[in-house]
XYZ file of N, CA and C in Angstrom:
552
model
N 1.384 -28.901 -4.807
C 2.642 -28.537 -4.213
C 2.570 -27.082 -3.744
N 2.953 -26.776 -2.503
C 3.023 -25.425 -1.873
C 4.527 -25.080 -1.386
N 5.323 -23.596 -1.973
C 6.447 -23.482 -1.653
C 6.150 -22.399 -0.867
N 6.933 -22.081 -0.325
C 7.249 -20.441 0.659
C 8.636 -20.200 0.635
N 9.418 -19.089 0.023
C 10.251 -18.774 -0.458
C 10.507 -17.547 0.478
N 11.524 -17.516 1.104
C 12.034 -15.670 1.268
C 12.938 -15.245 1.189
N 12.955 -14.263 0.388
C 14.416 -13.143 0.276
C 14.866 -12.498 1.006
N 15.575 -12.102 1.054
C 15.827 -10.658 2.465
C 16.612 -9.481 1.701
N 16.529 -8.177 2.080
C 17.064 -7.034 1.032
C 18.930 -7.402 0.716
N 18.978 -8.283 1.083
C 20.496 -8.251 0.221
C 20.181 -9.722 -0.535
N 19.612 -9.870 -0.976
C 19.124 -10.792 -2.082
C 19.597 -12.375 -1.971
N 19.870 -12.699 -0.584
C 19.991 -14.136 -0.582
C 17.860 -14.962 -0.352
N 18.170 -16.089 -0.328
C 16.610 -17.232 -0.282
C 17.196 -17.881 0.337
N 16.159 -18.316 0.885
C 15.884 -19.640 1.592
C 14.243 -20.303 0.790
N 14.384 -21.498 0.725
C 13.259 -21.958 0.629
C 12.967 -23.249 1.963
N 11.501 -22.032 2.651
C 11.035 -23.216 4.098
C 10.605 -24.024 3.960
N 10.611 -24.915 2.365
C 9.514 -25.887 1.905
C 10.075 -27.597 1.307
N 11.556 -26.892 1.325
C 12.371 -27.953 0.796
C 13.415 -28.222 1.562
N 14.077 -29.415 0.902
C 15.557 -29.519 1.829
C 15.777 -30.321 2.890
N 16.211 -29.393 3.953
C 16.038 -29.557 5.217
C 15.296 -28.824 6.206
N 14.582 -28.351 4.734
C 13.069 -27.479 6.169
C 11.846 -27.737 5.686
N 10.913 -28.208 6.659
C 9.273 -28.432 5.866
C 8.572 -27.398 7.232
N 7.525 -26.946 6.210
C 6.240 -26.386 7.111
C 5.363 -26.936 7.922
N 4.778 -27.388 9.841
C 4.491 -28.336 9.854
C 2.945 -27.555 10.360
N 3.251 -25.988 10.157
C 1.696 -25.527 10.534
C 1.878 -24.053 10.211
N 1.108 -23.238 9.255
C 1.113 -21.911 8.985
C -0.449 -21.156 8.874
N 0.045 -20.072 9.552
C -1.370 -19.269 9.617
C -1.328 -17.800 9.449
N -2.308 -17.211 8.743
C -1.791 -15.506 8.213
C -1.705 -15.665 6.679
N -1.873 -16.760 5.983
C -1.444 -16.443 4.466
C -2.907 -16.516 3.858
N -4.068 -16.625 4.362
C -5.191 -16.366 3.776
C -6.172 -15.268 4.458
N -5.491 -15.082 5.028
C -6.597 -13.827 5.997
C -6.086 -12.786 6.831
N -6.561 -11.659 6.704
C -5.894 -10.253 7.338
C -6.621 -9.713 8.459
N -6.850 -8.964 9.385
C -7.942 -8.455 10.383
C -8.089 -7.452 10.246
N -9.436 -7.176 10.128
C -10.240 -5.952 9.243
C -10.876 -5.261 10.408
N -10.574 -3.456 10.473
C -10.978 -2.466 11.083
C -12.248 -2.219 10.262
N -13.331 -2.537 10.650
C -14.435 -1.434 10.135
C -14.495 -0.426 10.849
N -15.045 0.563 10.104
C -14.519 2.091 10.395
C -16.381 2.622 10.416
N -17.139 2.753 11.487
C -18.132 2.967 11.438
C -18.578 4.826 12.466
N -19.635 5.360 12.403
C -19.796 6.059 12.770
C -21.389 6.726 13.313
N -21.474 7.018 14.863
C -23.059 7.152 15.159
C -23.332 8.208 15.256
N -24.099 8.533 15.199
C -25.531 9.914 15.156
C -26.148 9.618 16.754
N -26.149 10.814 17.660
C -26.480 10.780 18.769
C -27.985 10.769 18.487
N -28.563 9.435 19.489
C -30.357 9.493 19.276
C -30.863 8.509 17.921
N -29.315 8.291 17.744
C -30.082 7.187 16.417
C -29.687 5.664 16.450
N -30.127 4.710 16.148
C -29.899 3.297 16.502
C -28.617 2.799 15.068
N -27.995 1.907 15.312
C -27.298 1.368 14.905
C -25.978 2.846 14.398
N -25.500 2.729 13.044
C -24.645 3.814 12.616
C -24.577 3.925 11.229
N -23.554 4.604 10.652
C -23.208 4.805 9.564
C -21.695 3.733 8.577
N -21.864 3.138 8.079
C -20.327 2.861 7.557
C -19.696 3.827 7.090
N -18.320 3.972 7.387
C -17.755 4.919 6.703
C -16.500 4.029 5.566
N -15.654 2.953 6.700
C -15.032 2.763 5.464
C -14.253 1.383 6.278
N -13.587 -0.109 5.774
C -13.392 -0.673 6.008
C -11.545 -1.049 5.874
N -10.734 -1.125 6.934
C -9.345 -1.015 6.549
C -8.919 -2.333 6.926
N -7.880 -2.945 6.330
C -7.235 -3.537 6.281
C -6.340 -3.814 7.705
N -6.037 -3.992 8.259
C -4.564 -4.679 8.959
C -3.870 -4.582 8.692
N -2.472 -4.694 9.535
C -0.879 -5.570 9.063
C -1.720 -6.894 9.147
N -0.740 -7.556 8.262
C -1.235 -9.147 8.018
C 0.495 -9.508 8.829
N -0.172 -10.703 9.621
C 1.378 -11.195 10.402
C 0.978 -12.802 9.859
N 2.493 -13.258 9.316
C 2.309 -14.662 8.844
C 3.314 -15.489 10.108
N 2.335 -16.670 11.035
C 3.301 -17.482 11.769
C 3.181 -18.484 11.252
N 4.399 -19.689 11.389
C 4.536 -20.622 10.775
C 5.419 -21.281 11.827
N 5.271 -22.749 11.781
C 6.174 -23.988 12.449
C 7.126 -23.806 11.382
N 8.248 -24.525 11.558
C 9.372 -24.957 10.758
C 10.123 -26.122 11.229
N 10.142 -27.821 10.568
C 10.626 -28.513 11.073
C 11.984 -28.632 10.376
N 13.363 -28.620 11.353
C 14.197 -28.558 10.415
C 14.834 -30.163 10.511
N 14.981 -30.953 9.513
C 15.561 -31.982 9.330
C 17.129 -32.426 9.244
N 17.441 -32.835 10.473
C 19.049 -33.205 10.821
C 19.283 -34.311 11.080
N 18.795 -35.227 10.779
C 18.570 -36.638 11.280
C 19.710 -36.900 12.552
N 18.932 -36.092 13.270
C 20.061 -35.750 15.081
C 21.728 -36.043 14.876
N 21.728 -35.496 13.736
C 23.709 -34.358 13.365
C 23.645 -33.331 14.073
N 24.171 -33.246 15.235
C 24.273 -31.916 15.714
C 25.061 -30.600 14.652
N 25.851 -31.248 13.923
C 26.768 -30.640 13.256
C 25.137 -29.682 12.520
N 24.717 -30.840 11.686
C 23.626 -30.390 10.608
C 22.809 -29.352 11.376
N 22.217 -29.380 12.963
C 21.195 -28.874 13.143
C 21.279 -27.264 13.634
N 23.005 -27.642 14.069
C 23.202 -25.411 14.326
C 23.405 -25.478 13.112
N 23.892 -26.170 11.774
C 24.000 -25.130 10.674
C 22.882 -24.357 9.952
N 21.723 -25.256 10.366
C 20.418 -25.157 9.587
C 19.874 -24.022 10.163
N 20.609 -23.924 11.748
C 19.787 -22.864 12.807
C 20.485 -21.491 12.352
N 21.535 -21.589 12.310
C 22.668 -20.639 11.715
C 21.799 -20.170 10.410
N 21.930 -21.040 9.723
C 21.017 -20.374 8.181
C 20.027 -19.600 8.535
N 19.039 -20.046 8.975
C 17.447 -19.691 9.193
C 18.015 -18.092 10.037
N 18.879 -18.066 10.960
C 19.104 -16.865 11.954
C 19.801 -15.669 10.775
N 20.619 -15.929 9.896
C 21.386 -15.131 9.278
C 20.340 -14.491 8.229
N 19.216 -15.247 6.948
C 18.715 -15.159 6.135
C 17.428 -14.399 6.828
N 17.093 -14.462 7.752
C 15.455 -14.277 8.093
C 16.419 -13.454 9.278
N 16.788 -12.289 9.154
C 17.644 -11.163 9.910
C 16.524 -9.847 10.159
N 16.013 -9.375 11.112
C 15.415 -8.054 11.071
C 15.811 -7.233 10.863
N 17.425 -7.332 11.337
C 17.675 -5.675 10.921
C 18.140 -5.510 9.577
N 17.860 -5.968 8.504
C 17.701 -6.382 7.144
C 16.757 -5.549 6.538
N 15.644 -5.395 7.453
C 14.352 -4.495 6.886
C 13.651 -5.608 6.048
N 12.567 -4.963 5.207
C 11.678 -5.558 4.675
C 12.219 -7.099 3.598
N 12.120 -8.138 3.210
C 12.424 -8.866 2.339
C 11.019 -9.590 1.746
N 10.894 -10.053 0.691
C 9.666 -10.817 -0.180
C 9.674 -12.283 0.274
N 8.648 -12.534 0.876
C 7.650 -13.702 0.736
C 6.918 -14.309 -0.159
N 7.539 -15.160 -0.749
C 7.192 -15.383 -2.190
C 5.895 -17.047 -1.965
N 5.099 -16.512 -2.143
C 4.015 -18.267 -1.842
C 3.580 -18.695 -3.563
N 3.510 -20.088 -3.473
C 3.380 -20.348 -5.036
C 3.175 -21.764 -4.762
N 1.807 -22.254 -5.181
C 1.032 -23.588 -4.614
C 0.978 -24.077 -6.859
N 0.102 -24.726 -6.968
C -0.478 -25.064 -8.562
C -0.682 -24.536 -9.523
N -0.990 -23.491 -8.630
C -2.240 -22.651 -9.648
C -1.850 -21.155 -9.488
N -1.195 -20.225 -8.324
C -1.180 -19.071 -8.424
C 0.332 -19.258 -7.689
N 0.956 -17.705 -8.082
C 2.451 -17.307 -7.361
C 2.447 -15.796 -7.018
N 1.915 -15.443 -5.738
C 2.301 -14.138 -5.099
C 2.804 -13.649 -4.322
N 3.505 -12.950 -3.916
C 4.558 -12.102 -3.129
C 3.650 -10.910 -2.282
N 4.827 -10.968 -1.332
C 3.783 -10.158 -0.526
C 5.510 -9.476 0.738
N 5.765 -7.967 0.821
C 6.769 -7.871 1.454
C 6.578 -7.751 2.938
N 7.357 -8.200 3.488
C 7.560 -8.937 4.984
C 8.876 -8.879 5.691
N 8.935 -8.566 7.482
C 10.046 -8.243 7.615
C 9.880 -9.531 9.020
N 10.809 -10.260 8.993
C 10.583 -11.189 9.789
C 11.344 -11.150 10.890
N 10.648 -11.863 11.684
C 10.991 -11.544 13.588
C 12.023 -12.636 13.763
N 12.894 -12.809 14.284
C 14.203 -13.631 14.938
C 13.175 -15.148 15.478
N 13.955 -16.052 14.294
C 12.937 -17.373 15.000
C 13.325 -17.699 15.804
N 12.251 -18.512 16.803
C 12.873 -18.978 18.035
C 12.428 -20.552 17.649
N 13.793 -20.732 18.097
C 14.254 -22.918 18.578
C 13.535 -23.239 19.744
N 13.244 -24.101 19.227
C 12.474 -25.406 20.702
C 14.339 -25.585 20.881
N 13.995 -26.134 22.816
C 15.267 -26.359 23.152
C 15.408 -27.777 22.849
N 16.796 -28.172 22.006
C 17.204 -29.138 21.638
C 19.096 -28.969 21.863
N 19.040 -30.629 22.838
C 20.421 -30.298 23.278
C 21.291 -31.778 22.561
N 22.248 -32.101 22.309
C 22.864 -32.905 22.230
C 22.192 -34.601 22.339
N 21.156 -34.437 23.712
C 21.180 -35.801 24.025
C 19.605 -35.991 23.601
N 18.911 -34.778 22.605
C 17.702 -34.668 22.212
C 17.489 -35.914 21.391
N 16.886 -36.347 21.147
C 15.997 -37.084 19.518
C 14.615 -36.769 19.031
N 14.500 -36.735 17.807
C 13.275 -35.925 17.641
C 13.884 -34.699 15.897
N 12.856 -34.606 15.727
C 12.544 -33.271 14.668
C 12.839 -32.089 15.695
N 13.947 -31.308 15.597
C 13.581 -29.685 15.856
C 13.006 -28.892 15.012
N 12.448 -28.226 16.168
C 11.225 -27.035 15.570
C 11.826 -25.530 15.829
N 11.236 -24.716 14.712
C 11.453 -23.276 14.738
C 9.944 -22.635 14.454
N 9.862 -21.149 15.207
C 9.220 -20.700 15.083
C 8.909 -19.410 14.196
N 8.649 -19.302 13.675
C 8.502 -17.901 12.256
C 7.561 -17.206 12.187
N 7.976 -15.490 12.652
C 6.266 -14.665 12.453
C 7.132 -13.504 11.050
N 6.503 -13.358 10.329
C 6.907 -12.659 9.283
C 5.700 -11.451 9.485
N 6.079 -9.779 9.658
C 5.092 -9.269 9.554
C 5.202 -7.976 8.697
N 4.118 -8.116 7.636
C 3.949 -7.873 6.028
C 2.795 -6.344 7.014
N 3.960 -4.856 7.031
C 3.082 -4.082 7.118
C 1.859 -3.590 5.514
N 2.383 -4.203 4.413
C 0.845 -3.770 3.481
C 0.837 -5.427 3.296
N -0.443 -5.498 3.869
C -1.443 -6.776 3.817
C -1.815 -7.476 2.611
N -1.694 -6.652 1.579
C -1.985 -7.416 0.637
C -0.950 -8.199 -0.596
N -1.089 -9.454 -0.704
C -0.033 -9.943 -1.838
C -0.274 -9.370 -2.932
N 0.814 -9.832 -3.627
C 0.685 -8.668 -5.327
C 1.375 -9.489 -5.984
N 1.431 -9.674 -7.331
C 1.767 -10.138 -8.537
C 3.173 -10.406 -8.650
N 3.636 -11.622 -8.802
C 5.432 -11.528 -8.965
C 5.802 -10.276 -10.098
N 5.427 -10.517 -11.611
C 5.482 -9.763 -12.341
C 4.809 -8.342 -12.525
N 5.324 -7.301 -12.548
C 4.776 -6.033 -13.008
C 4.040 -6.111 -14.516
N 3.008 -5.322 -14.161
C 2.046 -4.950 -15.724
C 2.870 -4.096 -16.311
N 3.489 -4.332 -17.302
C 3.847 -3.171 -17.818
C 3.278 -2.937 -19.644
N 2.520 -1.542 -19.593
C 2.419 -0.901 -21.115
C 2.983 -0.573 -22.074
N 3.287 -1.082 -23.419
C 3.988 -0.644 -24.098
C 3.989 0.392 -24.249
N 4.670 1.393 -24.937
C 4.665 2.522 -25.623
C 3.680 3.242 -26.018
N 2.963 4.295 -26.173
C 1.483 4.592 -26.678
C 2.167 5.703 -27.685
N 1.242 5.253 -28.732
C 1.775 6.123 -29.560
C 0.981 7.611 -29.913
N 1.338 8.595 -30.797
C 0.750 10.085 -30.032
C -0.713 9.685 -30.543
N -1.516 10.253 -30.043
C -3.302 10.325 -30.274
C -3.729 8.795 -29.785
N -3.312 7.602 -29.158
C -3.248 6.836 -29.214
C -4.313 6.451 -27.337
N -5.175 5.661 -27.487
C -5.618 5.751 -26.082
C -5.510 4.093 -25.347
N -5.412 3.974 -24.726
C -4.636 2.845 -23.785
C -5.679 2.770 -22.844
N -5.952 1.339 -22.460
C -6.942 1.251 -21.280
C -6.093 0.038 -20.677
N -5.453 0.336 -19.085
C -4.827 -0.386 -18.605
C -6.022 -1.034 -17.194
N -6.485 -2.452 -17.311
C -7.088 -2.749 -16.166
C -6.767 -3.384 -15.227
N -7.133 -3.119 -13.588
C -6.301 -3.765 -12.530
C -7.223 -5.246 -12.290
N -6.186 -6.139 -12.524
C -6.934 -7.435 -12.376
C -7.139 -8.143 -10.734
N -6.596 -6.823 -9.708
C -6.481 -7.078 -8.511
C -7.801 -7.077 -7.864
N -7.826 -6.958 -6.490
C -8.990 -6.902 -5.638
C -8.489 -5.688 -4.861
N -7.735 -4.771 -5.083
C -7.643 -3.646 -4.360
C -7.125 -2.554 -5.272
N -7.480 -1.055 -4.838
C -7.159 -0.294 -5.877
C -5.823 -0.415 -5.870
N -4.595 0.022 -7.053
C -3.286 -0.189 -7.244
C -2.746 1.134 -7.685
N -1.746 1.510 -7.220
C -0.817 2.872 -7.917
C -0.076 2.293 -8.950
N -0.428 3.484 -10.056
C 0.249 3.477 -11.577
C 1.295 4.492 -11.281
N 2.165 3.588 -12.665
C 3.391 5.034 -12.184
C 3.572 5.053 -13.761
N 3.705 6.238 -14.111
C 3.237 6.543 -15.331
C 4.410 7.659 -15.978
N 5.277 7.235 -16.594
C 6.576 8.087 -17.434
C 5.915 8.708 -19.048
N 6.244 9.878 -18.845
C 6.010 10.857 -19.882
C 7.442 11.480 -20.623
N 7.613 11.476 -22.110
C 8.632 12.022 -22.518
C 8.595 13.687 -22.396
N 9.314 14.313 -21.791
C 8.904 15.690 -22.114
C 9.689 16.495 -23.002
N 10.069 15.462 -23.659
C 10.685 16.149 -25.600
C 9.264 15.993 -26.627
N 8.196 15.961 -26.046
C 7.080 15.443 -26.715
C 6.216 16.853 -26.883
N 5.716 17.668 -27.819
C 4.924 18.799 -27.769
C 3.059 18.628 -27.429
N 2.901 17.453 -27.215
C 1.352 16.795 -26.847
C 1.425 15.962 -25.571
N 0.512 16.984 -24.913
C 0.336 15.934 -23.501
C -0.340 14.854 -23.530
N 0.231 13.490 -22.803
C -1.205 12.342 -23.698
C -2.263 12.345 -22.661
N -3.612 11.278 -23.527
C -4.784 11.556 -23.064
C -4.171 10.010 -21.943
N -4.515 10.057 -20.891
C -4.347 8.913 -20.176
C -5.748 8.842 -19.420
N -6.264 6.785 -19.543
C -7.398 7.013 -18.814
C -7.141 5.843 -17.833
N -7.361 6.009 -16.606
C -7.192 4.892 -15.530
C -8.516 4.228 -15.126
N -8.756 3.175 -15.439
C -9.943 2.773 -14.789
C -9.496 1.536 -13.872
């Protein structure tokens, strides 16, 4: 089972996976486009690597929305999808969660566009969805978080990710010992 979930910063969901909406083609949720960052020496063959970057990752997706040709049903569904998946909303979470793993990844999504469907249509209408996630990489629903360390006490916190991660790290400063902190 594969869901795709999104929030938007005032905390309503939609889920594109159930209901009256299924996914009928998505692309962008396994792969990002990578800048290698290389550099040449005049007089010398090939170059140097210097360093390899990441992309924006842009996720597009079909969306079939199911109205069994209710016109009533099919602007409401269009109505939903237009109000919830809002740009000028700013960033909202893309939440993907198949068997086995559930990660989020934040994303600010573009105004879907409707196949034209009029009254005297029959058929599945379709929507179109580009969600684009300026940091590329998904991340963990849940935060790691460390308990308490107690004084003289040493803590080894490890990132179980595939990219380096920022720690954010609270210190009491009613405390007369600075602690030893080690990041690996």
């Amino acid at each position: 089972m594969q869901k795709l979930v999104f929030t938007n910063s005032k905390g309503v969901s939609i889920d594109l996976t159930s209901g009256n909406f299924g996914i009928t083609n998505w692309d962008g949720l396994s792969g990002a486009d990578l800048n290698i960052q290389t550099q040449q020496v005049p007089f010398e063959d090939g170059g140097v690597f210097l360093d390899a970057l990441i992309e924006q990752r842009e996720i597009s997706l079909t969306l079939a929305i199911k109205d069994d040709n209710n016109l009533q049903t099919r602007y409401e569904k269009r109505r939903e999808l237009i109000s919830v998946l809002n740009p000028k909303l700013g960033e909202g979470i893309l939440v993907y969660t198949n068997d086995f793993i559930s990660r989020q990844i934040r994303a600010v999504p573009q105004i879907p566009i409707f196949e034209n469907h009029n009254s005297n249509d029959s058929g599945t209408p379709k929507a179109s969805i580009v969600f684009s996630c300026p940091s590329p990489c998904w991340e963990d629903i849940e935060e790691t978080v460390v308990p308490e360390i107690a004084l003289y006490e040493e803590r080894s916190v490890v990132n179980e990710g595939d990219v380096e991660t920022p720690v954010e790290i609270e210190v009491n400063l009613n405390t007369y010992v600075v602690p030893n902190i080690k990041i690996r």
